[in-house]
Amino acid sequence: MTDTLTIRRPDDWHVHLRDGDIMRGVVPYTARQFGRAIVMPNLSPPVTSVEAGAAYRDRILAAVPDSIDFVPLMTAYLTDASKGDELARGFREGVFTAAKLYPAHATTGSAHGVTDVANIMPALEHMAAIGMPLLIHGEVTDHDVDIFDREAVFIERTLSGLVRELPELKIVFEHITTADAVAFVDGSGPNVGATITPQHLHINRNAMFAGGIRPHAYCLPVAKREKHRLALRDAATSGSAKYFLGTDSAPHATSAKESACGCAGIFNAPYALESYVTVFDEEGALDKFEAFASENGPRFYGLPLNEGTVTLERAVVSVPKTIDANGTSIVPFHAADEISWRLVG
Ligand code: DOR
Ligand code: ZN
């Protein structure tokens, strides 16, 4: 039995680091585990200009502990008014690595998102021409569509047409949650990849209702039926280069989660690698973990692989009930539970 695993230093291809005091509290968790991270732009106001992206990057860098090398990769938030020229300038200047498409009102901080992909087609054509990846929150926002079907319907109504129209555009289908998304990604060309979160590998929708309402198991896209979780575990551990690590760690104060209208988002940054590797271990696929965590992402983005390594060992880790993020109490994923792997360093 493999009891220790040393892999090339991994990256997180989808994370929310927030801003201000909470940011200073959560950045060290991500920086301790990952060489780089794709940082989501859904701040208030969102990061839409090159200057805002550069300033946010500086604030994140100032929160990274001195002893750690960590590179935040910034993203532009697409709105109906996004212009290809501004995105291209950010990409050329090395500020923006990618741009994020939130359908308007799909999730937290998406009120300024895109109301119709047709409105940003010129910008997307420009991105395709310069090789700038598009990152997609893939859910329709139509309230007549059942919340558990919104990802599958997005594929039908929006994503398949977009991929057909712009096959040269690199697209990351973010935080996929369904067998439908796996089938779509598998059936698409090499320009379509996907991130998978630890929570969608561990929990199905029952976790939100286990003995009562469980706000800390609620994120968007919401966890689906067991058959979908199993399809995601197969995809992540398959060895396919199309799938890579993206935690979607989304910290919210405990009080904002435990509320009559609790926020969507699961804070998984403190034990992200431990959480993922447990899944690969359970699936008998530890040999596939390095590709998923450290190789497929940078290859998709056209970036160099990290130097250096991290080591995980089989050991029981008790996850605390809450974590203090610079004065804000946040309940982490796996709170008050045990994981069977530990990050050694
Ligand atoms: O659960 C989520 N939380 N899903 C998202 O898409 C956004 C995120 C957040 O920013 O809190
Ligand atoms: Zn996200």
Coordinates of C-alpha atoms and ligand atoms in Angstrom, one line a residue:
M1 CA 0.0 0.0 0.0
T2 CA 1.3 3.5 -0.8
D3 CA 1.6 5.5 2.4
T4 CA 3.3 8.6 1.1
L5 CA 2.8 10.4 -2.2
T6 CA 5.2 13.0 -3.6
I7 CA 3.9 15.0 -6.5
R8 CA 4.9 18.0 -8.5
R9 CA 3.7 21.2 -6.7
P10 CA 0.0 21.5 -7.7
D11 CA -2.1 24.5 -8.7
D12 CA -5.7 25.5 -7.9
W13 CA -7.4 26.5 -11.2
H14 CA -10.5 28.1 -9.5
V15 CA -10.5 29.9 -6.1
H16 CA -12.3 32.8 -4.4
L17 CA -9.9 34.8 -2.3
R18 CA -12.3 37.7 -1.5
D19 CA -10.8 41.0 -0.4
G20 CA -9.9 43.0 2.7
D21 CA -9.6 41.3 6.1
I22 CA -11.0 38.0 5.0
M23 CA -8.7 37.8 2.0
R24 CA -5.7 38.3 4.4
G25 CA -7.1 35.4 6.4
V26 CA -7.7 32.9 3.6
V27 CA -4.8 33.6 1.2
P28 CA -2.2 31.8 3.3
Y29 CA -4.3 28.5 3.1
T30 CA -4.2 28.5 -0.6
A31 CA -0.6 29.7 -0.9
R32 CA 0.5 26.9 1.5
Q33 CA -0.9 24.2 -0.8
F34 CA -0.6 25.5 -4.3
G35 CA 2.0 27.1 -6.5
R36 CA -0.5 29.2 -8.5
A37 CA -4.3 29.8 -8.4
I38 CA -6.8 31.1 -10.8
V39 CA -8.5 33.9 -8.8
M40 CA -12.1 34.6 -9.4
P41 CA -13.1 38.2 -10.1
N42 CA -16.6 38.3 -8.4
L43 CA -15.7 41.0 -6.0
S44 CA -18.0 43.9 -5.3
P45 CA -17.5 45.8 -7.6
P46 CA -16.3 43.0 -9.9
V47 CA -12.8 43.0 -11.5
T48 CA -13.5 44.3 -15.0
S49 CA -10.5 46.5 -15.9
V50 CA -6.8 45.8 -16.2
E51 CA -6.1 48.3 -13.5
A52 CA -8.5 46.7 -11.1
G53 CA -7.0 43.2 -11.8
A54 CA -3.4 44.5 -11.3
A55 CA -4.4 46.2 -8.0
Y56 CA -6.2 43.1 -6.7
R57 CA -3.2 41.0 -7.6
D58 CA -1.0 43.3 -5.5
R59 CA -3.3 43.1 -2.6
I60 CA -3.3 39.3 -2.8
L61 CA 0.5 39.2 -3.0
A62 CA 0.8 41.4 0.0
A63 CA -1.2 38.8 1.9
V64 CA 1.1 35.9 1.0
P65 CA 3.4 34.9 3.8
D66 CA 7.0 35.9 3.1
S67 CA 8.3 32.3 3.2
I68 CA 6.0 31.1 0.4
D69 CA 6.2 31.5 -3.4
F70 CA 2.7 31.8 -4.7
V71 CA 1.5 33.3 -8.0
P72 CA -2.1 34.5 -8.2
L73 CA -3.4 34.3 -11.8
M74 CA -6.0 37.0 -12.3
T75 CA -9.2 36.8 -14.3
A76 CA -11.5 39.4 -15.8
Y77 CA -15.2 39.4 -15.0
L78 CA -17.2 39.5 -18.2
T79 CA -20.2 41.9 -18.5
D80 CA -22.5 42.7 -21.4
A81 CA -20.1 45.7 -22.0
S82 CA -16.8 43.8 -22.1
K83 CA -14.6 44.7 -24.9
G84 CA -12.1 42.4 -26.6
D85 CA -9.5 45.2 -26.7
E86 CA -9.4 45.6 -22.9
L87 CA -9.3 41.9 -22.3
A88 CA -6.5 41.5 -24.9
R89 CA -4.5 44.3 -23.3
G90 CA -4.8 42.6 -19.9
F91 CA -3.8 39.3 -21.4
R92 CA -0.8 40.8 -23.2
E93 CA 0.4 42.7 -20.2
G94 CA 0.3 39.5 -18.1
V95 CA -2.4 40.8 -15.8
F96 CA -5.3 38.6 -17.0
T97 CA -4.7 34.9 -17.5
A98 CA -8.4 34.3 -18.5
A99 CA -11.9 35.8 -18.4
K100 CA -14.8 34.5 -16.4
L101 CA -18.3 34.2 -17.7
Y102 CA -21.0 34.4 -15.0
P103 CA -24.5 34.2 -16.5
A104 CA -26.2 37.2 -14.7
H105 CA -27.7 36.2 -11.4
A106 CA -26.4 32.6 -11.5
T107 CA -24.6 32.8 -8.2
T108 CA -22.8 35.0 -5.6
G109 CA -21.5 38.2 -7.1
S110 CA -22.9 37.6 -10.5
A111 CA -25.4 40.5 -10.7
H112 CA -23.2 42.3 -13.3
G113 CA -22.7 39.1 -15.3
V114 CA -23.6 38.4 -18.9
T115 CA -27.4 38.5 -19.8
D116 CA -26.9 36.8 -23.2
V117 CA -23.7 35.3 -24.6
A118 CA -24.6 36.9 -27.9
N119 CA -23.8 40.2 -26.3
I120 CA -20.1 39.2 -25.8
M121 CA -19.5 37.3 -29.0
P122 CA -17.1 39.9 -30.4
A123 CA -15.1 39.8 -27.2
L124 CA -15.0 36.0 -27.2
E125 CA -13.9 36.0 -30.9
H126 CA -11.0 38.3 -29.8
M127 CA -10.1 36.0 -27.0
A128 CA -10.1 32.9 -29.3
A129 CA -7.8 34.8 -31.7
I130 CA -5.2 35.5 -29.0
G131 CA -5.6 32.2 -27.1
M132 CA -7.1 33.7 -23.9
P133 CA -9.2 31.0 -22.1
L134 CA -12.8 31.5 -21.2
L135 CA -13.9 30.2 -17.9
I136 CA -17.6 29.4 -17.6
H137 CA -20.0 29.1 -14.7
G138 CA -22.3 26.8 -16.6
E139 CA -25.8 27.2 -15.3
V140 CA -28.9 28.7 -16.8
T141 CA -30.6 31.3 -14.6
D142 CA -34.1 30.7 -15.6
H143 CA -36.2 30.1 -12.5
D144 CA -38.5 27.9 -14.4
V145 CA -35.7 25.4 -14.8
D146 CA -35.3 23.1 -11.8
I147 CA -32.1 24.0 -9.9
F148 CA -30.8 20.5 -10.2
D149 CA -31.1 20.7 -14.0
R150 CA -29.6 24.1 -14.6
E151 CA -26.1 22.8 -15.6
A152 CA -27.5 20.2 -18.1
V153 CA -29.8 22.8 -19.6
F154 CA -26.9 25.3 -19.9
I155 CA -25.0 22.7 -22.0
E156 CA -28.0 22.3 -24.3
R157 CA -29.0 25.9 -24.6
T158 CA -25.7 27.8 -24.5
L159 CA -22.5 25.8 -24.3
S160 CA -22.8 23.4 -27.1
G161 CA -23.7 26.2 -29.5
L162 CA -20.7 28.3 -28.3
V163 CA -18.3 25.4 -28.8
R164 CA -19.7 24.8 -32.3
E165 CA -19.4 28.5 -33.2
L166 CA -16.0 29.1 -31.7
P167 CA -14.1 25.8 -31.7
E168 CA -10.8 27.5 -31.4
L169 CA -11.7 29.2 -28.1
K170 CA -10.2 27.5 -25.1
I171 CA -13.1 26.9 -22.6
V172 CA -12.9 25.7 -19.0
F173 CA -16.3 24.4 -17.9
E174 CA -15.9 25.2 -14.2
H175 CA -16.9 23.1 -11.2
I176 CA -18.8 20.5 -13.2
T177 CA -21.4 18.6 -11.2
T178 CA -23.2 16.2 -13.6
A179 CA -22.7 13.1 -15.7
D180 CA -24.1 15.3 -18.5
A181 CA -21.1 17.7 -18.2
V182 CA -18.7 14.8 -18.1
A183 CA -20.2 13.4 -21.3
F184 CA -20.1 16.9 -22.9
V185 CA -16.4 17.5 -22.0
D186 CA -15.4 13.9 -23.0
G187 CA -17.2 14.4 -26.4
S188 CA -15.6 17.8 -27.1
G189 CA -12.3 18.6 -28.7
P190 CA -9.1 19.4 -26.8
N191 CA -10.0 23.0 -26.3
V192 CA -12.7 22.1 -23.8
G193 CA -11.6 21.2 -20.3
A194 CA -13.2 21.2 -16.8
T195 CA -12.4 21.7 -13.2
I196 CA -13.8 19.5 -10.5
T197 CA -14.1 20.5 -6.8
P198 CA -13.5 18.3 -3.8
Q199 CA -17.0 18.7 -2.5
H200 CA -18.6 17.5 -5.7
L201 CA -16.4 14.4 -5.5
H202 CA -17.3 13.8 -1.8
I203 CA -21.0 14.7 -1.4
N204 CA -24.2 14.3 -3.2
R205 CA -27.4 16.4 -2.7
N206 CA -28.4 14.4 0.4
A207 CA -25.6 16.0 2.3
M208 CA -27.6 19.3 2.3
F209 CA -30.5 17.6 4.1
A210 CA -28.8 15.1 6.4
G211 CA -30.9 15.2 9.6
G212 CA -31.8 18.9 9.0
I213 CA -30.8 21.7 6.7
R214 CA -27.0 21.8 6.3
P215 CA -26.0 25.2 4.9
H216 CA -22.3 24.3 4.9
A217 CA -22.9 21.7 2.2
Y218 CA -24.5 24.3 -0.1
C219 CA -22.6 25.7 -3.0
L220 CA -23.4 26.5 -6.6
P221 CA -23.7 24.6 -8.8
V222 CA -25.5 22.6 -6.1
A223 CA -24.4 19.0 -5.5
K224 CA -26.5 16.6 -7.5
R225 CA -27.6 12.9 -7.3
E226 CA -25.2 10.1 -6.4
K227 CA -24.9 8.9 -10.0
H228 CA -23.5 12.3 -10.9
R229 CA -21.0 12.2 -8.1
L230 CA -19.8 8.8 -9.3
A231 CA -19.4 10.1 -12.9
L232 CA -17.3 13.0 -11.5
R233 CA -15.1 10.6 -9.6
D234 CA -14.6 8.5 -12.7
A235 CA -13.7 11.6 -14.8
A236 CA -11.3 13.0 -12.2
T237 CA -9.5 9.7 -11.7
S238 CA -9.7 8.6 -15.4
G239 CA -6.3 10.1 -16.3
S240 CA -8.0 12.2 -19.0
A241 CA -6.0 15.4 -19.6
K242 CA -9.3 17.4 -19.8
Y243 CA -9.9 17.4 -16.1
F244 CA -8.0 19.3 -13.5
L245 CA -8.1 20.6 -9.9
G246 CA -10.2 23.6 -9.2
T247 CA -11.4 23.9 -5.6
D248 CA -14.0 26.6 -5.9
S249 CA -13.1 27.4 -2.3
A250 CA -15.6 30.1 -1.5
P251 CA -15.3 31.4 2.0
H252 CA -18.3 33.0 3.7
A253 CA -18.6 34.0 7.4
T254 CA -20.3 31.3 9.5
S255 CA -23.1 33.9 10.2
A256 CA -23.7 34.4 6.5
K257 CA -24.0 30.7 5.9
E258 CA -26.2 29.9 8.9
S259 CA -29.0 32.3 7.9
A260 CA -32.5 32.3 6.6
C261 CA -31.0 32.9 3.2
G262 CA -27.5 31.4 3.5
C263 CA -24.8 32.2 1.0
A264 CA -23.6 29.6 -1.5
G265 CA -20.0 28.4 -1.2
I266 CA -17.8 25.9 0.6
F267 CA -14.5 26.9 2.1
N268 CA -12.3 24.0 1.3
A269 CA -8.9 25.7 1.0
P270 CA -7.4 24.6 4.3
Y271 CA -7.5 20.8 3.5
A272 CA -8.0 20.8 -0.2
L273 CA -5.2 18.5 -1.3
E274 CA -6.0 16.1 1.6
S275 CA -9.6 16.0 0.5
Y276 CA -8.8 15.3 -3.1
V277 CA -6.2 12.7 -2.5
T278 CA -8.6 10.8 -0.2
V279 CA -10.9 10.4 -3.2
F280 CA -8.1 9.2 -5.5
D281 CA -7.1 6.8 -2.8
E282 CA -10.6 5.5 -2.4
E283 CA -10.8 5.0 -6.2
G284 CA -7.5 3.1 -6.3
A285 CA -6.1 5.9 -8.5
L286 CA -3.3 7.5 -6.6
D287 CA -1.1 7.1 -9.7
K288 CA -3.5 9.6 -11.5
F289 CA -3.4 12.3 -8.8
E290 CA -0.4 14.1 -10.0
A291 CA -1.7 14.6 -13.6
F292 CA -5.0 15.9 -12.2
A293 CA -3.5 18.2 -9.6
S294 CA -0.3 19.4 -11.2
E295 CA -0.1 18.7 -15.0
N296 CA -3.4 18.9 -16.8
G297 CA -4.2 22.4 -15.7
P298 CA -1.0 24.1 -16.8
R299 CA -0.9 22.2 -20.0
F300 CA -4.5 23.3 -20.8
Y301 CA -3.6 26.9 -20.1
G302 CA -0.3 26.7 -22.0
L303 CA 1.7 27.5 -18.8
P304 CA 4.9 25.8 -17.5
L305 CA 4.6 23.1 -14.9
N306 CA 5.6 24.1 -11.4
E307 CA 9.1 23.2 -10.0
G308 CA 9.2 21.6 -6.6
T309 CA 7.1 19.0 -4.9
V310 CA 4.6 18.4 -2.1
T311 CA 4.3 15.3 -0.1
L312 CA 1.2 13.7 1.3
E313 CA 1.1 10.9 3.8
R314 CA -1.6 8.5 4.9
A315 CA -2.6 9.7 8.4
V316 CA -5.8 10.6 10.1
V317 CA -6.4 14.4 10.2
S318 CA -9.1 15.9 12.3
V319 CA -10.6 19.0 10.7
P320 CA -11.6 21.7 13.1
K321 CA -15.2 22.9 13.5
T322 CA -14.3 26.4 12.5
I323 CA -11.3 28.3 11.2
D324 CA -10.4 31.8 12.0
A325 CA -9.7 33.8 8.9
N326 CA -8.2 37.0 10.3
G327 CA -11.0 37.6 12.7
T328 CA -13.9 35.9 10.7
S329 CA -15.1 32.5 11.7
I330 CA -15.6 30.2 8.8
V331 CA -16.7 26.6 8.8
P332 CA -14.4 24.5 6.5
F333 CA -15.3 21.6 4.3
H334 CA -15.1 18.3 6.3
A335 CA -15.6 20.4 9.6
A336 CA -15.5 18.2 12.7
D337 CA -14.7 15.2 10.5
E338 CA -11.6 13.2 9.7
I339 CA -9.7 12.9 6.4
S340 CA -7.3 10.1 5.9
W341 CA -4.4 12.0 4.3
R342 CA -2.1 14.7 5.6
L343 CA 0.0 17.3 3.7
V344 CA 3.5 17.0 5.1
G345 CA 5.1 19.8 3.2
Ligands
DOR1 O1 -21.0 28.3 -4.3 C1 -20.5 29.2 -4.9 N1 -19.9 30.3 -4.3 N2 -20.6 29.2 -6.2 C2 -20.2 30.3 -7.0 O2 -20.3 30.2 -8.2 C3 -19.7 31.5 -6.4 C4 -19.1 31.2 -5.0 C5 -18.9 32.5 -4.2 O3 -18.3 33.4 -4.7 O4 -19.3 32.5 -3.0
ZN2 ZN -16.4 29.7 -8.1

